[in-house]
XYZ file of C-alpha atoms in Angstrom:
749
model
C -17.881 21.038 -1.930
C -21.227 21.313 -3.713
C -21.148 23.327 -6.926
C -24.556 24.122 -8.417
C -25.139 24.948 -12.068
C -28.580 25.950 -13.371
C -29.708 24.447 -16.661
C -33.219 24.996 -18.075
C -34.605 25.748 -14.665
C -33.165 22.597 -13.037
C -30.421 22.712 -10.428
C -27.700 20.131 -11.023
C -24.691 19.319 -8.904
C -21.400 18.348 -10.533
C -19.491 17.741 -7.292
C -20.633 16.373 -3.941
C -18.843 15.668 -0.722
C -19.534 11.926 -0.721
C -16.674 9.398 -0.843
C -16.780 6.935 -2.537
C -18.410 8.577 -5.538
C -22.025 7.361 -5.778
C -23.439 5.725 -8.879
C -25.707 8.750 -9.327
C -26.207 11.905 -7.282
C -28.457 14.868 -8.025
C -28.753 17.911 -5.799
C -31.283 20.666 -5.488
C -30.917 24.272 -4.369
C -31.984 23.931 -0.761
C -31.406 22.108 2.515
C -33.439 20.044 4.893
C -33.278 21.325 8.485
C -33.726 18.786 11.296
C -36.608 19.617 13.633
C -37.236 16.462 15.691
C -33.707 15.013 15.655
C -35.243 11.619 15.148
C -34.942 8.422 13.111
C -37.787 6.099 12.219
C -36.650 2.502 11.668
C -38.733 0.289 9.376
C -39.441 -3.421 9.735
C -36.486 -5.817 9.521
C -33.811 -3.194 10.223
C -31.538 -3.627 13.245
C -30.776 -0.608 15.375
C -27.122 -1.761 15.238
C -27.034 0.151 11.948
C -27.435 3.361 13.953
C -24.664 2.862 16.533
C -21.913 4.679 14.637
C -24.311 7.221 13.089
C -25.742 8.218 16.461
C -22.293 8.568 18.008
C -20.949 10.870 15.321
C -24.220 12.825 15.067
C -23.962 13.567 18.781
C -20.318 14.653 18.517
C -21.159 17.004 15.643
C -24.460 18.462 16.817
C -24.444 17.910 20.551
C -27.880 16.345 20.147
C -29.052 12.786 20.757
C -31.184 11.177 18.077
C -34.546 9.764 19.123
C -35.197 6.324 17.641
C -38.678 5.246 16.578
C -39.830 1.819 15.437
C -41.680 2.847 12.290
C -40.680 4.843 9.219
C -43.342 7.546 9.449
C -43.169 11.115 8.068
C -42.978 12.562 11.577
C -39.303 11.518 11.784
C -36.425 13.493 10.253
C -34.858 10.300 8.875
C -36.824 7.266 7.685
C -35.142 3.904 7.058
C -36.800 1.276 4.869
C -35.956 -2.059 3.264
C -36.964 -2.441 -0.385
C -35.210 -5.482 -1.864
C -37.442 -5.516 -4.953
C -37.057 -1.857 -5.797
C -33.322 -1.798 -5.100
C -31.876 -4.941 -6.609
C -28.175 -4.570 -5.941
C -26.691 -6.065 -2.778
C -25.537 -3.313 -0.385
C -27.369 -0.790 -2.555
C -29.406 2.154 -1.291
C -31.320 5.253 -2.346
C -31.079 8.430 -0.312
C -33.559 11.269 -0.843
C -33.506 14.547 1.063
C -36.409 16.929 0.420
C -38.278 19.559 2.356
C -40.369 16.717 3.804
C -37.449 14.827 5.318
C -34.772 12.260 4.554
C -35.595 8.765 3.339
C -33.137 5.915 2.917
C -34.371 2.823 1.123
C -32.049 -0.136 0.779
C -31.767 -3.641 -0.640
C -30.523 -4.993 2.686
C -29.276 -3.901 6.083
C -25.799 -3.211 4.704
C -27.394 -0.835 2.219
C -29.199 0.949 5.067
C -25.885 1.317 6.853
C -24.074 2.698 3.794
C -26.896 5.143 3.112
C -26.397 6.446 6.631
C -22.651 6.824 6.001
C -23.339 8.992 2.962
C -25.767 11.019 5.053
C -23.067 11.502 7.701
C -20.725 12.893 5.085
C -23.347 15.381 3.888
C -24.415 16.511 7.352
C -23.597 20.136 8.204
C -24.400 22.567 10.996
C -26.013 25.867 9.927
C -27.127 28.466 12.451
C -26.944 25.827 15.168
C -29.178 23.433 13.235
C -28.328 20.130 11.562
C -28.863 20.358 7.803
C -28.548 18.162 4.723
C -28.644 19.458 1.121
C -31.622 18.426 -0.986
C -30.482 15.429 -2.991
C -31.332 12.126 -4.592
C -28.573 9.516 -4.470
C -28.666 6.043 -5.993
C -25.718 3.904 -5.043
C -24.267 0.397 -4.869
C -20.731 -1.069 -4.925
C -18.654 -2.247 -7.866
C -16.838 -4.953 -5.865
C -18.168 -7.169 -3.094
C -14.745 -7.322 -1.378
C -13.393 -3.941 -0.276
C -10.536 -4.393 2.114
C -7.788 -2.958 4.252
C -4.943 -5.032 5.672
C -3.112 -4.087 8.852
C 0.008 -5.770 10.215
C 0.161 -5.700 14.016
C 3.169 -8.020 14.346
C 5.933 -5.506 13.667
C 4.171 -2.900 15.774
C 1.262 -3.565 18.095
C -1.785 -1.294 18.152
C -4.157 -1.340 21.111
C -7.832 -2.245 20.663
C -8.987 1.377 20.882
C -6.835 2.293 17.858
C -8.160 -0.677 15.903
C -11.740 0.375 16.663
C -11.050 3.958 15.632
C -9.793 2.798 12.234
C -12.702 0.386 11.834
C -14.986 3.410 12.207
C -13.174 5.124 9.351
C -13.361 2.044 7.139
C -17.089 1.830 7.772
C -17.636 5.513 7.042
C -16.101 5.069 3.595
C -17.859 1.762 2.868
C -14.865 -0.561 3.224
C -16.289 -3.895 4.362
C -13.270 -6.106 5.140
C -10.538 -5.745 7.759
C -7.655 -8.152 7.115
C -5.904 -8.504 10.490
C -2.312 -9.758 10.161
C -1.821 -11.331 13.591
C 1.346 -13.459 13.416
C 4.780 -13.023 11.910
C 8.495 -13.324 12.650
C 8.490 -10.250 14.889
C 5.551 -11.115 17.107
C 2.559 -13.392 17.730
C -0.427 -11.220 18.617
C -3.377 -13.481 19.460
C -3.965 -15.471 22.628
C -3.987 -19.250 22.127
C -4.821 -20.884 25.450
C -3.520 -24.342 24.508
C -0.079 -22.865 23.819
C 0.694 -20.353 26.618
C 4.291 -19.827 25.448
C 2.886 -17.958 22.456
C 1.839 -15.297 24.951
C 4.917 -15.268 27.178
C 7.613 -15.753 24.500
C 6.306 -15.324 20.950
C 4.417 -12.099 21.664
C 7.656 -10.325 22.663
C 11.028 -9.530 21.138
C 14.194 -8.526 22.940
C 14.588 -5.235 21.075
C 13.668 -3.460 17.853
C 15.743 -2.166 14.974
C 16.312 1.603 14.820
C 16.041 3.338 11.467
C 15.582 1.561 8.154
C 16.225 -2.089 7.413
C 18.586 -1.081 4.610
C 20.970 0.637 7.047
C 24.198 -1.204 7.780
C 25.152 -2.073 10.403
C 21.761 -2.512 12.024
C 21.191 -0.560 15.232
C 18.791 -1.571 18.018
C 17.002 0.193 20.859
C 17.660 -2.484 23.521
C 14.035 -2.295 24.752
C 11.827 -5.374 25.097
C 8.720 -4.910 22.959
C 5.451 -6.737 22.430
C 1.891 -7.441 23.371
C -1.060 -9.526 22.253
C -4.832 -9.450 22.053
C -6.706 -11.619 24.509
C -9.485 -13.716 23.077
C -12.001 -11.491 24.834
C -10.468 -8.421 23.159
C -10.622 -10.153 19.787
C -14.293 -11.026 20.313
C -15.036 -7.434 21.239
C -13.278 -6.031 18.162
C -14.972 -8.528 15.845
C -18.376 -7.639 17.329
C -17.577 -3.936 16.968
C -16.683 -4.439 13.313
C -19.724 -6.613 12.635
C -22.001 -3.857 13.903
C -20.416 -1.673 11.216
C -20.859 -4.295 8.470
C -17.146 -5.110 8.408
C -15.894 -8.680 8.198
C -12.651 -9.304 10.073
C -10.393 -11.876 8.383
C -7.551 -13.147 10.584
C -4.175 -14.065 9.129
C -2.138 -16.807 10.783
C 1.092 -17.006 8.762
C 2.399 -20.327 7.430
C 4.669 -21.993 6.455
C 7.049 -19.003 6.493
C 7.228 -15.915 8.717
C 7.156 -18.273 11.711
C 10.164 -17.259 13.844
C 8.069 -15.932 16.718
C 6.170 -19.223 17.006
C 9.382 -21.255 16.671
C 10.977 -19.257 19.488
C 8.352 -20.743 21.816
C 8.027 -24.188 20.222
C 11.381 -24.953 18.532
C 10.407 -28.559 17.773
C 8.224 -27.194 14.958
C 11.274 -26.025 12.986
C 13.551 -28.078 10.766
C 16.637 -27.766 12.992
C 15.027 -27.716 16.441
C 16.473 -24.295 17.205
C 17.127 -22.460 19.339
C 15.183 -19.624 17.733
C 14.443 -16.021 18.752
C 11.564 -13.736 17.856
C 12.994 -11.499 15.132
C 14.206 -8.044 16.128
C 14.517 -6.608 12.624
C 12.490 -6.655 9.425
C 13.071 -9.163 6.674
C 12.660 -12.726 5.451
C 14.134 -15.588 7.468
C 15.179 -19.110 6.465
C 13.733 -20.772 9.566
C 10.134 -21.768 8.803
C 7.691 -24.446 9.935
C 8.925 -27.971 9.207
C 6.684 -29.435 6.511
C 7.826 -32.965 7.251
C 6.832 -32.924 10.913
C 3.264 -33.987 11.716
C 3.494 -32.072 14.992
C 3.599 -28.863 12.906
C 0.166 -29.605 11.493
C -1.193 -30.644 14.888
C -0.009 -27.326 16.317
C -1.527 -25.256 13.511
C -4.804 -27.171 13.597
C -5.051 -26.642 17.351
C -4.344 -22.942 16.827
C -7.102 -22.791 14.235
C -9.487 -24.546 16.606
C -9.177 -21.528 18.912
C -9.073 -18.921 16.133
C -12.192 -20.039 14.255
C -14.729 -19.459 17.049
C -13.461 -15.881 17.366
C -13.920 -15.025 13.691
C -17.180 -15.871 11.894
C -15.637 -14.908 8.536
C -16.007 -17.264 5.586
C -12.309 -16.817 4.830
C -9.224 -17.512 6.922
C -5.930 -16.104 5.625
C -3.012 -18.513 5.943
C -0.256 -16.354 4.441
C 1.865 -18.592 2.241
C 4.221 -15.794 1.156
C 7.983 -15.408 1.264
C 8.768 -18.922 2.457
C 12.430 -19.764 1.778
C 12.979 -23.429 0.994
C 16.595 -23.441 2.270
C 15.963 -25.471 5.433
C 13.512 -27.794 3.701
C 16.192 -28.770 1.187
C 18.450 -30.119 3.941
C 15.788 -31.338 6.383
C 15.493 -35.180 6.459
C 11.829 -34.999 7.477
C 10.920 -32.589 4.680
C 12.808 -34.653 2.106
C 11.049 -37.795 3.340
C 7.713 -36.011 2.982
C 8.553 -35.137 -0.621
C 9.371 -38.785 -1.265
C 6.336 -40.196 0.527
C 3.878 -37.813 -1.139
C 5.505 -38.218 -4.589
C 6.223 -34.518 -4.845
C 8.551 -33.047 -7.427
C 10.366 -30.480 -5.283
C 10.127 -28.048 -2.382
C 7.658 -25.849 -4.271
C 5.258 -28.749 -4.435
C 5.981 -29.353 -0.755
C 4.665 -25.858 -0.067
C 1.554 -26.671 -2.098
C 1.156 -29.846 -0.016
C 1.464 -27.792 3.178
C -1.144 -25.253 2.064
C -3.436 -27.985 0.738
C -3.311 -29.942 3.964
C -4.288 -26.905 6.011
C -6.946 -25.987 3.490
C -8.579 -29.414 3.837
C -8.651 -28.983 7.596
C -10.227 -25.551 7.364
C -12.699 -26.776 4.750
C -13.753 -29.492 7.199
C -14.629 -26.675 9.603
C -16.722 -24.899 6.988
C -14.124 -22.259 6.094
C -12.166 -21.344 2.971
C -8.603 -20.075 2.698
C -7.061 -16.960 1.247
C -3.318 -16.863 0.668
C -0.772 -14.502 -0.856
C 0.054 -15.263 -4.469
C 2.980 -17.565 -3.584
C 0.364 -20.237 -2.864
C 0.367 -20.647 -6.645
C 3.798 -22.290 -6.309
C 3.595 -26.012 -6.951
C -0.013 -25.740 -8.114
C -3.022 -23.946 -6.691
C -5.132 -25.962 -4.290
C -8.858 -26.289 -5.119
C -11.098 -23.650 -3.563
C -8.283 -21.295 -2.580
C -8.584 -17.554 -3.122
C -5.416 -15.754 -4.202
C -4.453 -12.362 -2.828
C -2.196 -10.940 -5.541
C 0.518 -8.787 -3.945
C 3.817 -9.250 -5.801
C 2.132 -7.804 -8.859
C -1.036 -8.411 -10.808
C 0.220 -11.654 -12.336
C -0.944 -13.859 -9.453
C -4.483 -12.537 -9.651
C -4.518 -12.891 -13.427
C -3.250 -16.483 -13.222
C -5.834 -17.357 -10.576
C -8.702 -15.812 -12.556
C -7.661 -17.655 -15.704
C -7.818 -20.890 -13.664
C -11.293 -19.827 -12.457
C -10.134 -19.189 -8.916
C -11.288 -16.123 -6.979
C -8.691 -13.403 -6.522
C -8.293 -10.180 -4.570
C -6.050 -7.594 -6.212
C -3.590 -5.954 -3.843
C -0.416 -5.297 -5.879
C 2.492 -3.849 -3.941
C 3.255 -1.265 -6.611
C -0.137 0.433 -6.352
C -1.807 -0.124 -2.989
C 0.862 -0.582 -0.305
C 0.236 2.178 2.208
C 3.551 1.711 4.033
C 5.300 3.223 0.992
C 6.282 6.889 0.771
C 3.423 9.141 -0.294
C 5.593 12.150 -1.089
C 9.094 12.636 -2.484
C 9.745 15.528 -0.131
C 13.028 15.161 1.808
C 10.958 15.892 4.937
C 8.758 12.814 4.440
C 8.863 10.498 7.499
C 10.641 7.151 7.282
C 8.647 4.560 5.315
C 9.056 1.098 3.881
C 10.265 2.061 0.437
C 8.773 2.744 -2.951
C 6.574 5.697 -3.853
C 2.797 5.406 -3.802
C 1.221 8.853 -3.912
C -2.489 9.398 -3.467
C -3.001 9.699 -7.219
C -1.382 6.316 -7.878
C -3.690 4.555 -5.437
C -6.721 6.346 -6.860
C -5.910 5.546 -10.478
C -5.369 1.827 -9.901
C -7.691 -0.388 -11.984
C -8.172 -3.922 -10.563
C -9.549 -5.486 -13.766
C -6.631 -5.851 -16.148
C -6.924 -5.988 -19.921
C -5.435 -9.518 -19.935
C -8.692 -10.901 -18.547
C -11.745 -11.693 -20.623
C -15.188 -10.653 -19.433
C -15.821 -14.123 -18.046
C -12.423 -14.289 -16.315
C -12.869 -10.808 -14.834
C -15.750 -12.138 -12.738
C -13.194 -13.967 -10.580
C -11.645 -10.683 -9.431
C -13.746 -10.270 -6.313
C -12.293 -7.047 -5.083
C -9.337 -4.930 -4.091
C -7.435 -4.273 -0.881
C -4.841 -1.827 0.443
C -2.073 -3.249 2.638
C -0.284 -1.563 5.520
C 2.823 -3.183 7.003
C 3.852 -1.606 10.273
C 7.661 -1.751 10.271
C 7.853 2.044 10.154
C 4.578 2.834 11.945
C 5.572 2.739 15.595
C 2.422 4.380 16.983
C -1.178 5.139 15.948
C -0.420 8.701 14.797
C 2.272 7.451 12.407
C -0.030 4.718 11.170
C -2.883 7.146 10.515
C -0.610 9.400 8.501
C 0.250 6.457 6.252
C -3.299 5.106 6.020
C -5.227 8.310 5.428
C -6.148 9.819 3.030
C -4.836 7.062 0.728
C -7.312 4.591 2.211
C -10.121 6.857 1.024
C -8.746 6.641 -2.509
C -8.766 2.844 -2.254
C -12.352 2.973 -0.978
C -13.393 4.729 -4.172
C -11.460 2.255 -6.335
C -13.344 -0.561 -4.613
C -16.828 0.959 -4.577
C -17.225 3.297 -7.556
C -17.416 2.318 -11.208
C -14.307 3.240 -13.185
C -16.448 5.335 -15.523
C -17.620 7.374 -12.541
C -14.161 8.230 -11.226
C -12.309 11.516 -11.597
C -9.179 12.317 -9.621
C -9.635 16.124 -9.658
C -13.221 15.634 -8.504
C -12.071 13.204 -5.808
C -9.650 15.829 -4.495
C -12.507 18.358 -4.249
C -14.558 15.883 -2.257
C -11.528 15.019 -0.136
C -11.104 18.674 0.796
C -14.794 18.705 1.653
C -14.077 15.789 4.032
C -11.301 17.586 5.938
C -13.517 18.926 8.764
C -15.012 15.466 9.219
C -11.592 13.815 9.490
C -10.482 16.437 11.984
C -13.655 15.955 14.006
C -12.865 12.245 14.180
C -9.315 13.116 15.316
C -7.615 11.439 12.366
C -3.983 12.365 11.773
C -4.378 12.292 7.976
C -1.403 13.304 5.838
C -1.843 16.708 4.212
C 0.086 15.883 1.043
C -2.413 16.045 -1.792
C -1.789 19.755 -2.559
C 1.997 19.398 -2.756
C 3.869 20.104 -5.961
C 4.562 17.165 -8.253
C 6.871 17.262 -11.237
C 8.061 15.643 -14.423
C 11.492 15.941 -16.027
C 11.467 15.563 -19.807
C 13.688 16.143 -22.796
C 13.163 19.164 -25.027
C 13.342 18.993 -28.813
C 16.913 20.309 -28.701
C 17.949 17.674 -26.102
C 17.871 19.886 -23.037
C 16.127 19.254 -19.733
C 12.626 20.589 -19.073
C 11.064 20.675 -15.605
C 7.264 20.746 -15.402
C 5.499 21.483 -12.106
C 1.925 20.675 -11.128
C -0.412 21.309 -8.223
C -3.964 20.087 -7.724
C -5.073 23.036 -5.589
C -7.638 25.058 -7.560
C -7.016 28.791 -7.876
C -3.439 28.570 -6.646
C -0.164 29.721 -8.148
C 3.299 28.174 -8.097
C 6.190 30.532 -7.398
C 9.737 29.287 -7.971
C 13.421 30.169 -7.860
C 16.342 28.626 -9.713
C 19.143 29.892 -7.497
C 18.434 27.757 -4.439
C 16.665 30.487 -2.481
C 13.301 29.969 -0.786
C 10.430 31.089 -3.047
C 7.994 33.783 -1.992
C 5.214 35.848 -3.518
C 7.788 38.004 -5.325
C 9.497 34.997 -6.926
C 8.910 33.841 -10.499
C 5.367 32.687 -11.265
C 5.325 29.287 -12.943
C 3.545 29.469 -16.317
C 5.057 26.539 -18.191
C 7.923 24.077 -18.361
C 11.239 25.448 -17.126
C 14.268 24.742 -19.315
C 17.223 23.933 -17.060
C 20.510 24.975 -18.643
C 22.864 25.135 -15.673
C 23.581 23.155 -12.524
C 21.726 24.237 -9.428
C 18.587 23.838 -7.321
C 15.048 24.738 -8.352
C 12.714 25.445 -5.432
C 8.990 26.072 -5.635
C 5.947 26.543 -3.420
C 2.183 26.716 -3.845
C 0.442 29.935 -2.842
C -3.290 30.396 -2.402
C -4.837 33.719 -1.376
C -1.373 35.011 -0.626
C -0.465 32.187 1.754
C 1.959 29.327 1.207
C 0.330 25.892 1.123
C 2.284 22.758 2.041
C 6.016 22.223 1.963
C 8.650 23.796 -0.279
C 9.520 21.651 -3.292
C 13.106 21.334 -4.480
C 14.991 19.553 -7.248
C 18.751 19.539 -7.873
C 20.233 19.393 -11.372
C 23.756 18.615 -12.541
C 24.224 19.691 -16.155
C 27.009 17.919 -18.081
C 28.010 16.981 -21.632
C 25.931 13.799 -21.592
C 22.594 15.563 -20.988
C 19.923 14.353 -23.408
C 22.348 12.286 -25.448
C 21.427 8.889 -26.930
C 21.994 5.953 -24.580
C 21.931 2.321 -25.720
C 21.506 -0.499 -23.192
C 22.547 -4.088 -23.879
C 20.263 -5.426 -21.104
C 16.967 -3.818 -20.184
C 16.175 -2.771 -16.592
C 13.569 -4.793 -14.733
C 10.699 -4.690 -12.282
C 9.936 -1.463 -10.504
C 13.359 -0.065 -11.421
C 12.652 0.618 -15.082
C 11.961 4.298 -15.841
C 10.738 3.246 -19.289
C 13.375 5.172 -21.237
C 17.080 5.909 -21.197
C 16.708 9.666 -20.742
C 16.748 9.329 -16.940
C 20.351 8.095 -17.214
C 21.354 11.471 -18.699
C 18.781 13.962 -17.393
C 20.910 15.694 -14.761
C 18.786 14.415 -11.859
C 20.436 12.032 -9.421
C 18.385 9.230 -7.848
C 17.832 9.596 -4.106
C 18.915 7.235 -1.339
C 15.257 6.216 -1.029
C 15.421 4.774 -4.587
C 11.733 5.551 -5.095
C 11.842 8.527 -7.441
C 11.930 6.688 -10.776
C 15.560 7.617 -11.466
C 17.234 4.298 -10.654
C 17.731 1.517 -13.197
C 17.763 -1.990 -11.733
C 19.173 -5.191 -13.193
C 18.288 -8.433 -11.378
C 21.157 -10.830 -11.998
C 22.130 -9.027 -15.226
C 25.109 -6.805 -16.010
C 25.014 -3.192 -17.092
C 26.454 -2.260 -20.458
C 25.521 1.224 -21.607
C 26.867 3.319 -24.461
C 26.414 7.098 -24.486
C 26.700 8.756 -27.906
C 27.745 12.404 -27.452
C 26.896 13.094 -31.111
C 30.360 14.418 -31.944
C 33.955 13.971 -30.861
C 34.650 16.100 -27.787
C 37.288 16.590 -25.105
C 36.419 14.756 -21.888
C 38.269 14.637 -18.568
C 35.793 13.229 -16.043
C 33.331 10.329 -16.077
C 30.879 9.207 -13.442
C 27.949 7.046 -12.443
C 25.963 6.468 -9.241
C 25.800 2.968 -7.737
C 23.283 2.044 -5.035
C 24.402 -0.462 -2.399
C 21.942 -1.837 0.163
C 22.599 -5.521 0.852
C 19.549 -5.606 3.145
C 17.437 -4.734 0.103
C 19.253 -7.226 -2.177
C 21.013 -4.281 -3.875
C 24.660 -5.159 -4.463
C 27.601 -3.231 -5.803
C 29.181 -4.553 -9.041
C 32.230 -6.760 -8.820
C 33.811 -4.607 -11.533
C 32.997 -1.205 -13.031
C 34.817 0.103 -16.110
C 34.647 3.169 -18.352
C 35.750 2.922 -21.973
C 35.926 5.613 -24.652
C 35.871 5.574 -28.430
C 35.835 8.020 -31.315
C 34.218 5.636 -33.827
C 31.961 3.373 -31.741
C 33.937 0.265 -32.697
C 37.334 0.578 -31.069
C 37.203 1.252 -27.329
C 39.951 2.046 -24.854
C 39.512 1.420 -21.138
C 40.237 4.573 -19.153
C 39.071 3.642 -15.638
C 38.153 0.656 -13.470
C 36.875 0.259 -9.903
C 36.145 -2.756 -7.728
C 35.600 -1.194 -4.301
C 32.320 0.515 -3.368
C 32.544 1.089 0.382
C 29.442 3.150 1.147
C 26.165 1.651 2.319
C 23.911 3.766 0.144
C 24.875 5.833 -2.883
C 28.412 5.353 -4.169
C 29.038 8.373 -6.403
C 31.804 7.276 -8.769
C 33.647 10.277 -10.257
C 36.674 9.257 -12.315
C 39.142 11.930 -13.365
C 40.966 10.825 -16.506
C 43.585 12.288 -18.786
C 41.875 14.756 -21.120
C 41.167 13.066 -24.431
C 38.794 13.055 -27.337
C 35.820 10.735 -27.517
C 32.325 10.517 -28.944
C 31.208 7.251 -27.345
C 31.368 6.395 -23.649
C 30.840 2.742 -22.704
C 30.053 1.850 -19.088
C 30.221 -1.764 -17.927
C 29.251 -3.022 -14.494
C 29.389 -6.706 -13.604
C 26.448 -7.875 -11.481
C 27.207 -9.742 -8.249
C 24.975 -12.494 -9.638
C 23.638 -14.786 -6.934
C 23.605 -13.503 -3.356
C 26.112 -15.638 -1.392
C 25.421 -17.753 1.727
C 25.353 -15.861 4.991
C 23.878 -12.753 3.398
C 20.282 -11.532 3.317
C 18.182 -13.766 1.001
C 21.034 -16.083 -0.099
C 20.487 -17.714 -3.455
C 18.389 -14.830 -4.803
C 19.477 -12.694 -7.747
C 21.325 -9.548 -6.741
C 20.038 -6.213 -7.970
C 22.562 -3.936 -9.674
C 21.273 -0.366 -9.260
C 22.651 2.514 -11.335
C 21.791 6.087 -12.241
C 23.124 9.114 -14.159
C 26.086 8.622 -16.409
C 28.036 11.859 -15.960
C 30.312 13.121 -18.752
C 32.442 16.228 -18.183
């Protein structure tokens, strides 16, 4: 996707095919044609840098590259180190002229990344390998550019891991965070503890469908696997040759059920325990009062460390319920003996003790942001996932942090709102949201910002049962993250990124990547018009295309309405739309249902404000005619953690009403609870209300659509009250946590 504009006799390129976007790229009006199919390697450069390049070059051209040991003009490609001329670590300069291609770099990593850019520019023309004339100067914004992959919920064989490492390397991602242990499976061979292989690496069966479904269903099939130490060594070597550091994660003190199933003496109750068969958080964790726990984990680390030369070792630290610690005599004795305040400080003690051990072995720890609980241990790096707050807090304390907030960079979330989208973890993280994430928040000063060392995308594998499903979730969003991590924020442009991403499509296909084709789908926004009606705006990022739509529920075609501006929706029904380019439909058909009622666009007042990721930022979504979906990821649902709902709709004038409604979302396995009491009240003056309906039973797991028929009467104000469950009771998922009360669309008819 190279677009050339001529200015004053000079050819300039505004768009290239390189991802991530280079610091500077200039193109000329010509191409270099390979004649020798050769590479000359300068002093100090390892031929390991050429392993991936040679492999792909052969697959694309059918030709083997000849390797020489000096960077002379007789070679097509010349590789040189120039640390003085190129000052930035991992930086490089790539120049392609009619005399050949030269890559100069600060270090060997820079040589490697210059070659990756060259790979992306390589084309075949008339049977010859060609590269456009160009001069590229490039270096990364962040030193840490990562991708996390969970292999505990679903196990991926070494060949799949290697395939994805190739993709990370191609797009200049330099860290692979390998999540090896969790409740649902232990995935690394530890020779001192053979039961980790025979018991912990396997579960009896696996949940079918989504965790939120009730009752849970299971497939009845034993599932598991693990990586031998030889396989781990091979993968780490493979990654190292591609300038990727592999960081292992051994979870502690929570997410330990698989390990406890094999060694129950490490838990607070002594078991018996079973490797988890469904997704979630479990109360049974490592006993912090038992010295044998620390002996076990230290012995595990003694076998893990020789396999991974990484500076950092990830020890988890997230989602550790303190329930069993509160009643465990050993844990309570530890709190007393160590003069700790509570169980949060006990977690800090646990993390600190393991950190000291790893420090004694010359390593440093990374942990999820819960390691901040009870005080951050010295030298720890925080991986901020629950939001950005953990990373901000760490940076303000002058601790290193990696930004990886769930809301922006979790690749197991849905990437499209299409009803045809495959099952995913929850939430909605489209390509644009990943791309537009900015890791340096405005809360940090310039000095504090230096402690944000990088950014990482996370992929949890609950709903990725095989490599093809995983690839669809990872790519192309991982490419967007690569640009966030490498390119300066001033140098980023989402429309330009999409052009370069389209340019990359043949390359991804050549590498047999099952990337999701979702970035040309229709997106929308529902807003309020000046006269309090509903307006639907549609967008597509595909240049030169048109959107055709219908508002009667029929499938759109070339003869359907052409979208030219926001559509005012005045009646109930379904709007469908599709993108057409050169007379052909692109992507899936979009659809949106509307229910128009007397409350549309009316003023809504809330006593308590919605929270977290369930806060649309206004009250219009409660009266916009669009019902929230069962996936609760479309920005329609309002969530109240531990708080009640009290909403008043002002119809603007006294009117006859005969039906009232609201949607309630009930998923106990997502901490979403129905209210203990729901009431509707009406008033003509806004002061004196009369109750007209109440409900206490909400039987459906999912959306409970409350539609209350009442005696026709006059009212201007409608008051809706819903009493939150409060604290989740014992025996339920995450007992003791605040229940979420989830509501949407107050219907007035």
